[in-house]
CSV table of C-alpha atoms in Angstrom, one decimal:
chain,number,residue,atom,x,y,z
A,1,MET,CA,33.5,-23.7,11.0
A,2,LEU,CA,30.7,-24.3,8.5
A,3,PRO,CA,27.9,-24.5,11.1
A,4,LEU,CA,29.0,-21.2,12.6
A,5,LEU,CA,28.9,-19.5,9.1
A,6,LEU,CA,25.4,-20.9,8.6
A,7,VAL,CA,23.9,-19.7,12.0
A,8,PRO,CA,23.0,-16.2,10.8
A,9,PRO,CA,21.0,-17.3,7.7
A,10,ALA,CA,19.5,-20.2,9.7
A,11,LEU,CA,18.3,-17.9,12.5
A,12,SER,CA,17.0,-15.4,9.9
A,13,THR,CA,15.0,-18.2,8.3
A,14,VAL,CA,13.6,-19.4,11.6
A,15,LEU,CA,12.4,-15.9,12.5
A,16,ALA,CA,10.9,-15.4,9.1
A,17,LEU,CA,8.9,-18.6,9.5
A,18,THR,CA,7.9,-18.1,13.2
A,19,PRO,CA,8.2,-14.4,14.2
A,20,VAL,CA,8.6,-13.4,17.8
A,21,ARG,CA,5.5,-11.4,18.9
A,22,THR,CA,6.2,-10.5,22.6
A,23,PRO,CA,7.8,-8.7,24.3
A,24,PHE,CA,8.0,-5.9,21.8
A,25,PRO,CA,11.8,-5.3,22.0
A,26,ALA,CA,12.4,-9.0,21.2
A,27,ALA,CA,9.8,-8.9,18.5
A,28,ALA,CA,11.4,-5.8,16.9
A,29,ALA,CA,14.9,-7.5,17.1
A,30,GLY,CA,13.5,-10.7,15.6
A,31,TRP,CA,11.9,-8.7,12.8
A,32,VAL,CA,15.2,-7.1,11.8
A,33,ILE,CA,17.1,-10.4,11.9
A,34,GLY,CA,14.4,-12.2,9.9
A,35,LEU,CA,14.1,-9.6,7.2
A,36,PRO,CA,16.8,-10.9,4.9
A,37,ALA,CA,15.2,-14.4,4.7
A,38,LEU,CA,11.7,-13.0,4.7
A,39,GLU,CA,12.2,-10.6,1.8
A,40,LEU,CA,15.1,-12.2,-0.1
A,41,PRO,CA,14.8,-15.9,0.4
A,42,LEU,CA,16.4,-16.8,-3.0
A,43,HIS,CA,19.4,-14.6,-2.4
A,44,VAL,CA,19.9,-16.0,1.1
A,45,GLY,CA,19.5,-19.5,-0.2
A,46,ALA,CA,22.1,-18.9,-2.9
A,47,GLY,CA,24.5,-17.7,-0.3
A,48,VAL,CA,23.9,-20.8,1.9
A,49,VAL,CA,24.5,-23.1,-1.0
A,50,ALA,CA,27.7,-21.3,-2.1
A,51,VAL,CA,29.2,-21.4,1.4
A,52,THR,CA,28.2,-25.0,1.9
A,53,ALA,CA,29.5,-26.2,-1.4
A,54,GLY,CA,32.8,-24.4,-0.9
A,55,ALA,CA,33.3,-26.1,2.5
A,56,LEU,CA,32.4,-29.5,1.3
A,57,THR,CA,34.8,-29.4,-1.6
A,58,ARG,CA,37.7,-29.4,0.8
A,59,ARG,CA,39.1,-32.7,1.8
A,60,PRO,CA,38.6,-34.5,4.1
A,61,VAL,CA,35.0,-33.9,4.9
A,62,THR,CA,34.7,-33.9,8.7
A,63,GLY,CA,31.7,-34.5,10.9
A,64,THR,CA,31.5,-30.8,11.5
A,65,GLY,CA,31.2,-30.3,7.7
A,66,LEU,CA,28.4,-32.9,7.5
A,67,ALA,CA,26.6,-31.2,10.4
A,68,GLY,CA,26.9,-27.9,8.5
A,69,ALA,CA,25.5,-29.6,5.4
A,70,GLY,CA,22.5,-30.8,7.4
A,71,LEU,CA,21.9,-27.3,8.8
A,72,ALA,CA,22.2,-25.9,5.2
A,73,ALA,CA,19.6,-28.4,4.0
A,74,LEU,CA,17.2,-27.4,6.7
A,75,THR,CA,17.7,-23.7,6.1
A,76,CYS,CA,17.1,-24.1,2.4
A,77,ALA,CA,13.9,-26.1,3.1
A,78,GLY,CA,12.7,-23.3,5.4
A,79,LEU,CA,13.6,-20.7,2.7
A,80,ALA,CA,11.5,-22.7,0.2
A,81,VAL,CA,8.5,-22.3,2.5
A,82,VAL,CA,9.1,-18.6,2.8
A,83,GLN,CA,9.3,-18.3,-1.0
A,84,ALA,CA,6.1,-20.3,-1.4
A,85,ARG,CA,4.3,-17.9,1.0
A,86,GLN,CA,5.5,-15.0,-1.1
A,87,LEU,CA,4.0,-16.6,-4.2
A,88,ALA,CA,0.7,-17.1,-2.3
A,89,ALA,CA,0.3,-13.3,-2.2
A,90,THR,CA,-1.0,-13.4,-5.8
A,91,ARG,CA,-3.8,-15.7,-4.9
A,92,ALA,CA,-4.7,-13.7,-1.8
A,93,LEU,CA,-4.9,-10.5,-3.8
A,94,ASP,CA,-7.0,-12.2,-6.5
A,95,ARG,CA,-9.4,-13.4,-3.8
A,96,ALA,CA,-9.6,-9.8,-2.4
A,97,PHE,CA,-10.7,-8.4,-5.8
A,98,ASP,CA,-13.2,-11.3,-6.3
A,99,GLU,CA,-14.7,-10.6,-2.8
A,100,SER,CA,-14.9,-6.8,-3.6
A,101,ALA,CA,-16.5,-7.5,-7.0
A,102,ARG,CA,-19.2,-9.8,-5.4
A,103,ALA,CA,-20.0,-7.3,-2.6
A,104,ASP,CA,-20.2,-4.5,-5.1
A,105,ALA,CA,-22.4,-6.4,-7.5
A,106,GLY,CA,-24.7,-7.2,-4.6
A,107,THR,CA,-24.8,-3.5,-3.6
A,108,THR,CA,-25.7,-2.5,-7.2
A,109,GLU,CA,-28.3,-5.2,-7.5
A,110,HIS,CA,-30.2,-3.9,-4.4
A,111,ALA,CA,-29.4,-0.2,-4.8
A,112,GLY,CA,-32.9,0.6,-6.2
A,113,SER,CA,-34.9,-1.7,-4.0
A,114,ALA,CA,-37.2,-0.3,-1.3
A,115,ASP,CA,-35.9,-2.5,1.4
A,116,HIS,CA,-32.2,-1.9,0.7
A,117,THR,CA,-30.6,0.0,3.6
A,118,GLY,CA,-26.9,-0.3,2.9
A,119,PRO,CA,-24.1,-2.1,1.2
A,120,THR,CA,-24.0,-5.9,1.0
A,121,PRO,CA,-22.6,-7.4,4.2
A,122,VAL,CA,-19.1,-8.8,4.1
A,123,GLY,CA,-19.0,-12.4,3.0
A,124,ARG,CA,-22.3,-12.4,1.2
A,125,ALA,CA,-21.7,-14.4,-2.0
A,126,GLU,CA,-24.0,-12.7,-4.6
A,127,PRO,CA,-23.6,-13.8,-8.2
A,128,VAL,CA,-21.3,-11.5,-10.2
A,129,ASP,CA,-22.6,-9.9,-13.4
A,130,THR,CA,-19.8,-11.1,-15.6
A,131,GLU,CA,-20.9,-8.9,-18.5
A,132,ASN,CA,-20.7,-5.6,-16.6
A,133,THR,CA,-18.2,-6.4,-13.8
A,134,THR,CA,-14.6,-7.3,-14.2
A,135,THR,CA,-13.3,-9.9,-11.8
A,136,THR,CA,-9.9,-11.6,-11.4
A,137,ARG,CA,-11.2,-14.6,-13.3
A,138,SER,CA,-11.4,-12.5,-16.5
A,139,ALA,CA,-8.4,-10.3,-15.7
A,140,ALA,CA,-4.9,-11.1,-16.8
A,141,ARG,CA,-3.1,-13.0,-14.0
A,142,HIS,CA,0.0,-11.6,-12.5
A,143,ARG,CA,3.2,-13.3,-13.6
A,144,THR,CA,6.3,-13.0,-11.4
A,145,PRO,CA,9.1,-11.1,-13.2
A,146,TRP,CA,11.9,-13.3,-11.9
A,147,SER,CA,14.7,-11.3,-13.5
A,148,ARG,CA,13.7,-8.3,-11.4
A,149,VAL,CA,13.4,-10.5,-8.3
A,150,LEU,CA,16.8,-12.0,-8.7
A,151,LEU,CA,18.9,-9.3,-10.4
A,152,GLN,CA,17.4,-6.1,-9.1
A,153,PRO,CA,16.1,-6.5,-5.6
A,154,TRP,CA,16.4,-2.8,-4.9
A,155,PRO,CA,14.2,-1.0,-7.3
A,156,LEU,CA,16.2,1.4,-9.4
A,157,ARG,CA,14.5,4.3,-11.3
A,158,PRO,CA,13.9,3.3,-14.9
A,159,ARG,CA,15.5,5.4,-17.6
A,160,ALA,CA,12.0,6.2,-18.9
A,161,VAL,CA,11.1,7.8,-15.6
A,162,GLU,CA,12.1,11.4,-14.9
A,163,ALA,CA,12.7,12.5,-11.3
A,164,ARG,CA,12.4,15.9,-9.8
A,165,THR,CA,13.6,15.7,-6.2
A,166,ARG,CA,13.5,17.9,-3.1
A,167,LEU,CA,10.5,19.9,-4.2
A,168,SER,CA,8.5,21.6,-1.5
A,169,TYR,CA,4.7,22.2,-1.0
A,170,GLY,CA,4.8,24.3,2.2
A,171,PRO,CA,6.7,27.1,3.9
A,172,ASP,CA,8.9,24.7,5.9
A,173,THR,CA,10.9,23.4,2.9
A,174,ARG,CA,12.7,20.7,5.0
A,175,ALA,CA,9.5,19.2,6.5
A,176,THR,CA,7.3,19.5,3.5
A,177,ARG,CA,9.6,18.1,0.7
A,178,PHE,CA,8.7,15.5,-1.9
A,179,ASP,CA,10.0,13.8,-5.0
A,180,LEU,CA,8.0,13.8,-8.2
A,181,TYR,CA,8.3,11.0,-10.8
A,182,THR,CA,6.8,11.2,-14.3
A,183,GLY,CA,7.3,9.2,-17.5
A,184,LYS,CA,9.5,10.9,-20.0
A,185,GLY,CA,7.5,12.1,-23.0
A,186,THR,CA,4.2,11.8,-21.2
A,187,ASP,CA,1.7,14.1,-23.0
A,188,ARG,CA,-0.8,14.3,-20.2
A,189,VAL,CA,-0.7,13.1,-16.7
A,190,ARG,CA,-3.6,10.6,-16.1
A,191,GLY,CA,-3.7,10.8,-12.4
A,192,VAL,CA,-1.6,11.6,-9.3
A,193,LEU,CA,-0.4,8.9,-6.8
A,194,ILE,CA,0.9,10.3,-3.5
A,195,HIS,CA,2.8,7.9,-1.3
A,196,ILE,CA,3.4,8.8,2.4
A,197,HIS,CA,6.3,7.1,4.2
A,198,GLY,CA,6.1,5.3,7.5
A,199,GLY,CA,8.4,5.7,10.6
A,200,HIS,CA,6.1,6.0,13.6
A,201,PHE,CA,5.4,9.6,12.6
A,202,ARG,CA,8.9,10.5,13.9
A,203,ALA,CA,11.3,9.3,11.2
A,204,GLY,CA,11.5,8.5,7.5
A,205,GLY,CA,11.8,10.4,4.2
A,206,PRO,CA,10.7,10.3,0.5
A,207,SER,CA,11.5,7.6,-1.9
A,208,ARG,CA,12.6,5.0,0.6
A,209,GLU,CA,9.5,2.8,0.5
A,210,SER,CA,7.2,1.6,-2.3
A,211,ARG,CA,9.6,2.7,-5.0
A,212,ALA,CA,8.5,0.0,-7.4
A,213,MET,CA,4.9,1.2,-7.1
A,214,LEU,CA,5.9,4.8,-7.7
A,215,PHE,CA,8.0,4.0,-10.8
A,216,GLU,CA,5.3,1.7,-12.2
A,217,HIS,CA,2.7,4.4,-12.0
A,218,ALA,CA,5.0,6.9,-13.6
A,219,LEU,CA,5.5,4.6,-16.5
A,220,ARG,CA,1.8,4.3,-16.9
A,221,GLY,CA,1.4,8.1,-17.2
A,222,TRP,CA,0.8,9.1,-13.6
A,223,ALA,CA,2.5,11.7,-11.6
A,224,ALA,CA,4.0,9.7,-8.7
A,225,ILE,CA,4.8,11.7,-5.6
A,226,SER,CA,6.8,10.4,-2.6
A,227,THR,CA,6.4,12.9,0.3
A,228,THR,CA,7.3,13.6,3.8
A,229,TYR,CA,5.5,15.6,6.5
A,230,HIS,CA,6.2,17.3,9.8
A,231,LEU,CA,7.7,14.6,12.1
A,232,SER,CA,7.2,14.6,15.8
A,233,PRO,CA,8.5,13.0,19.0
A,234,THR,CA,5.2,11.1,19.4
A,235,PRO,CA,2.3,10.4,17.0
A,236,GLU,CA,-0.1,12.5,19.0
A,237,ALA,CA,2.3,15.5,19.3
A,238,GLY,CA,2.2,15.8,15.6
A,239,PHE,CA,-1.5,15.5,15.1
A,240,PRO,CA,-3.2,17.0,13.2
A,241,GLN,CA,-0.2,18.7,11.5
A,242,HIS,CA,0.8,15.7,9.5
A,243,LEU,CA,-2.7,15.3,8.2
A,244,VAL,CA,-2.8,19.1,7.4
A,245,ASP,CA,0.5,18.6,5.5
A,246,ILE,CA,-0.9,16.0,3.1
A,247,LYS,CA,-4.0,18.2,2.5
A,248,ARG,CA,-1.7,21.1,1.8
A,249,LEU,CA,0.1,18.9,-0.7
A,250,ILE,CA,-3.2,18.3,-2.4
A,251,HIS,CA,-3.7,22.1,-2.5
A,252,TRP,CA,-0.2,22.4,-4.1
A,253,ILE,CA,-1.2,19.8,-6.8
A,254,ARG,CA,-4.4,21.8,-7.6
A,255,THR,CA,-2.7,25.2,-7.7
A,256,GLU,CA,0.9,24.6,-8.7
A,257,GLY,CA,0.7,21.2,-10.3
A,258,PRO,CA,-0.1,22.6,-13.8
A,259,LEU,CA,3.3,24.2,-13.8
A,260,HIS,CA,4.7,20.7,-13.6
A,261,GLY,CA,2.4,19.2,-16.2
A,262,ILE,CA,-0.2,18.0,-13.7
A,263,PRO,CA,-3.8,18.9,-14.7
A,264,ALA,CA,-5.6,20.8,-11.9
A,265,ASP,CA,-8.4,18.3,-12.1
A,266,ALA,CA,-6.3,15.1,-12.2
A,267,PRO,CA,-7.7,12.2,-10.0
A,268,ILE,CA,-5.6,11.9,-6.8
A,269,VAL,CA,-5.0,8.6,-5.0
A,270,VAL,CA,-3.2,8.7,-1.6
A,271,ALA,CA,-1.2,5.7,-0.5
A,272,GLY,CA,0.8,5.1,2.7
A,273,SER,CA,2.9,2.6,4.5
A,274,SER,CA,2.6,2.0,8.2
A,275,ALA,CA,2.1,5.5,9.8
A,276,GLY,CA,1.7,6.8,6.3
A,277,ALA,CA,-1.3,4.5,5.8
A,278,HIS,CA,-2.9,6.1,8.9
A,279,ILE,CA,-2.5,9.5,7.3
A,280,ALA,CA,-3.8,8.2,3.9
A,281,MET,CA,-7.0,6.9,5.5
A,282,MET,CA,-7.5,10.0,7.6
A,283,THR,CA,-7.1,12.1,4.4
A,284,ALA,CA,-9.7,9.9,2.6
A,285,LEU,CA,-12.2,10.1,5.5
A,286,THR,CA,-11.9,13.9,6.3
A,287,ALA,CA,-12.3,15.3,2.8
A,288,GLY,CA,-13.2,19.0,2.9
A,289,ASP,CA,-13.1,19.1,6.7
A,290,PRO,CA,-12.2,22.7,7.4
A,291,GLN,CA,-10.5,21.9,10.8
A,292,PHE,CA,-7.8,20.1,8.9
A,293,GLN,CA,-7.5,22.6,6.1
A,294,PRO,CA,-6.4,25.9,7.7
A,295,GLY,CA,-6.1,28.6,5.1
A,296,PHE,CA,-7.6,26.6,2.3
A,297,GLU,CA,-10.9,25.5,3.9
A,298,ASP,CA,-12.9,25.7,0.7
A,299,LEU,CA,-10.6,23.4,-1.3
A,300,ASP,CA,-12.2,20.1,-2.3
A,301,THR,CA,-9.8,17.5,-1.0
A,302,THR,CA,-11.9,14.5,-2.0
A,303,LEU,CA,-9.8,11.7,-3.2
A,304,ALA,CA,-10.3,9.3,-6.1
A,305,GLY,CA,-9.0,6.5,-4.0
A,306,ALA,CA,-6.8,5.5,-1.0
A,307,ILE,CA,-4.4,2.7,-0.3
A,308,GLY,CA,-3.0,1.4,3.0
A,309,LEU,CA,0.0,-0.9,3.3
A,310,TYR,CA,0.7,-2.6,6.7
A,311,GLY,CA,-0.9,0.4,8.4
A,312,TYR,CA,-1.8,1.4,11.9
A,313,TYR,CA,-5.4,2.6,12.0
A,314,GLY,CA,-6.1,3.4,15.6
A,315,ARG,CA,-6.1,6.5,17.8
A,316,LEU,CA,-2.9,8.5,18.2
A,317,GLY,CA,-3.4,9.3,21.9
A,318,ALA,CA,-6.0,9.5,24.6
A,319,ASP,CA,-6.4,13.3,24.2
A,320,THR,CA,-7.2,13.0,20.5
A,321,LYS,CA,-9.0,9.7,20.3
A,322,GLU,CA,-12.2,11.2,19.0
A,323,VAL,CA,-10.5,12.8,16.0
A,324,SER,CA,-7.3,10.9,15.3
A,325,ASP,CA,-8.9,7.5,15.0
A,326,PRO,CA,-10.0,6.8,11.4
A,327,VAL,CA,-12.8,4.6,12.6
A,328,ARG,CA,-14.3,7.6,14.4
A,329,HIS,CA,-15.0,9.4,11.1
A,330,PRO,CA,-18.0,8.5,8.9
A,331,ALA,CA,-17.3,6.1,6.1
A,332,GLU,CA,-20.2,7.2,3.9
A,333,GLY,CA,-18.1,9.6,1.9
A,334,ALA,CA,-15.0,7.3,1.5
A,335,PRO,CA,-13.6,6.8,-1.9
A,336,PRO,CA,-12.6,3.4,-3.3
A,337,ILE,CA,-10.1,2.0,-0.8
A,338,ALA,CA,-7.5,-0.9,-0.9
A,339,VAL,CA,-6.1,-2.2,2.4
A,340,ILE,CA,-3.2,-4.7,2.3
A,341,HIS,CA,-1.6,-6.3,5.4
A,342,GLY,CA,0.6,-9.2,6.3
A,343,THR,CA,-0.6,-11.9,8.5
A,344,ALA,CA,2.7,-12.1,10.5
A,345,ASP,CA,3.0,-8.3,11.1
A,346,MET,CA,4.4,-7.9,14.6
A,347,TYR,CA,4.6,-4.1,14.6
A,348,THR,CA,1.1,-3.2,13.4
A,349,PRO,CA,-1.1,-6.4,14.0
A,350,VAL,CA,-3.5,-7.3,11.3
A,351,LYS,CA,-6.5,-6.9,13.6
A,352,GLY,CA,-6.2,-3.1,13.1
A,353,SER,CA,-6.8,-3.4,9.3
A,354,ARG,CA,-9.7,-5.8,9.9
A,355,ARG,CA,-11.3,-3.2,12.2
A,356,LEU,CA,-10.9,-0.4,9.6
A,357,VAL,CA,-12.3,-2.6,6.8
A,358,ARG,CA,-15.4,-3.5,8.9
A,359,HIS,CA,-16.0,0.2,9.4
A,360,LEU,CA,-15.6,1.0,5.7
A,361,ARG,CA,-17.7,-1.8,4.5
A,362,GLY,CA,-20.4,-0.9,7.0
A,363,GLY,CA,-20.8,2.6,5.6
A,364,SER,CA,-19.2,3.2,2.2
A,365,SER,CA,-20.9,2.7,-1.1
A,366,ASN,CA,-17.6,2.5,-2.9
A,367,PRO,CA,-15.4,-0.7,-3.3
A,368,VAL,CA,-13.2,-1.8,-0.4
A,369,VAL,CA,-10.5,-4.3,-1.5
A,370,TYR,CA,-8.9,-6.0,1.5
A,371,ALA,CA,-6.1,-8.6,1.2
A,372,GLU,CA,-4.1,-10.4,3.9
A,373,LEU,CA,-0.7,-11.6,2.6
A,374,PRO,CA,0.3,-15.0,4.1
A,375,GLY,CA,3.4,-14.8,6.2
A,376,ALA,CA,4.2,-11.1,5.3
A,377,GLN,CA,5.8,-8.9,7.9
A,378,HIS,CA,6.0,-5.2,8.4
A,379,GLY,CA,7.8,-3.3,5.6
A,380,PHE,CA,7.1,-5.6,2.7
A,381,ASP,CA,7.4,-2.8,0.2
A,382,ALA,CA,11.1,-2.1,0.5
A,383,VAL,CA,12.6,-4.6,-2.1
A,384,GLN,CA,11.3,-6.2,-5.2
A,385,SER,CA,10.3,-9.6,-3.8
A,386,ALA,CA,7.9,-11.8,-5.6
A,387,ARG,CA,5.3,-10.8,-2.9
A,388,TYR,CA,5.7,-7.1,-3.3
A,389,LEU,CA,5.7,-7.2,-7.1
A,390,ALA,CA,2.4,-9.0,-6.9
A,391,VAL,CA,1.2,-6.1,-4.6
A,392,VAL,CA,2.4,-3.6,-7.2
A,393,ALA,CA,0.4,-5.4,-9.9
A,394,ALA,CA,-2.7,-5.5,-7.7
A,395,ILE,CA,-2.4,-1.7,-6.9
A,396,ALA,CA,-2.1,-1.0,-10.6
A,397,ARG,CA,-5.3,-2.9,-11.1
A,398,PHE,CA,-6.9,-0.9,-8.4
A,399,THR,CA,-5.8,2.5,-9.6
A,400,GLU,CA,-6.3,2.0,-13.3
A,401,PRO,CA,-10.1,2.4,-13.2
A,402,LEU,CA,-9.7,5.5,-11.1
A,403,ALA,CA,-7.6,7.2,-13.8
A,404,GLU,CA,-9.9,6.0,-16.5
A,405,SER,CA,-12.9,7.6,-14.7
A,406,GLY,CA,-11.7,11.0,-15.9
A,407,VAL,CA,-12.9,12.8,-12.7
A,408,SER,CA,-11.0,14.4,-9.9
A,409,SER,CA,-13.1,12.9,-7.1
A,410,LEU,CA,-15.4,9.9,-6.7
A,411,ARG,CA,-17.7,10.5,-3.7
A,412,CYS,CA,-19.9,7.4,-3.9
A,413,ARG,CA,-20.9,4.6,-6.1
A,414,PRO,CA,-23.9,5.5,-8.4
A,415,THR,CA,-27.3,3.9,-8.1
A,416,GLU,CA,-28.4,1.3,-10.6
A,417,GLN,CA,-30.2,4.0,-12.6
A,418,ASP,CA,-27.0,6.0,-12.7
A,419,HIS,CA,-25.1,2.9,-13.7
A,420,THR,CA,-27.3,2.4,-16.7
A,421,GLU,CA,-26.7,6.0,-17.8
A,422,GLU,CA,-23.0,6.0,-17.2
A,423,ARG,CA,-21.8,2.6,-18.4
A,424,GLY,CA,-20.3,4.3,-21.4
A,425,ASN,CA,-18.6,7.1,-19.4
A,426,HIS,CA,-15.9,5.2,-17.6
A,427,ALA,CA,-17.8,4.1,-14.5
A,428,VAL,CA,-15.4,2.8,-11.9
A,429,GLU,CA,-15.5,-1.0,-11.9
A,430,TRP,CA,-13.2,-4.0,-11.5
């Protein structure tokens, strides 16, 4: 009996360690089965130990019981590997900031030279000016809050966060609804974080993903928005409406936000998960493009920053490949961007993020932070795992300078001369 009880957690652990990649139906099924072990290895392990201990306390202990104990031991060993991979996310994120700081220092160093034609190539290891550039070596290291990991895997809204739900930013109140989170007693909103959900452009809703990130920003004085958009049967069928929707939300923030305590000039950062990451990057790369801003063509929709979590960044269909692919849009005007992806993602392979990052680093003068999380799968922002809480801390590190900049939009990184003049005016650095 014991081996049969342990088959589900054992199978989940195997699929968490070695995900199925093809064919897609099998890969999707494997992803669902592997999610418990992948995101909650300590909870699954505790269940395995409890079931095994209960069986072995009965007398006599049979051969079947011993076989079950062996399966339990192997499962727990696999879960320990999964947990170790989760903890490795902190190091991966630290390396990403270090790499961005080195590349950015190299860009600044050569910005005023006659032969400088663009940003420092990826991988160039220029020395970092430790007096003027903050890197992970001088920043506070992330410490895993184990009480939250163990006791509150589903992120609940803190009492210090106020929620206003089912607001709307467009005429179709069902398709353009959002939830707004702010800290209670916040005197002035420091910035706006918009999160766009995933769901292959055809499903999903506000406040189902990245909840910990939203609440954390609200506690830091941000207005955190979780929004939906017009869903469609296929990604291409809904383009460009879902992009227009997010720009319309920016219009709402600029015009209606003051009625909700949001300054009209507050810095705006757009983040997204999966399909939402595609929309976030398109928003960042099409700022002010009138074809995506019908009725509010003159609005400056430049962002202070953009964040993509396990995103898809390719074209949405053959008919729209020239305009729906983020890489087809110039990177020169891109704001600071952070892209985070799991190495084991079977739904949106990591190669798509690498392609986007190459494009951004090839044209943008602003920082591009890119991290690959060891062993992470699609949808790693649903629960408060050790991995996702490390991501939340890293995103806070990314957005904090954007709020401190005190401007509504950051078009490009200043030259070395401008740096000298603006060091005391909250220049964006990390």
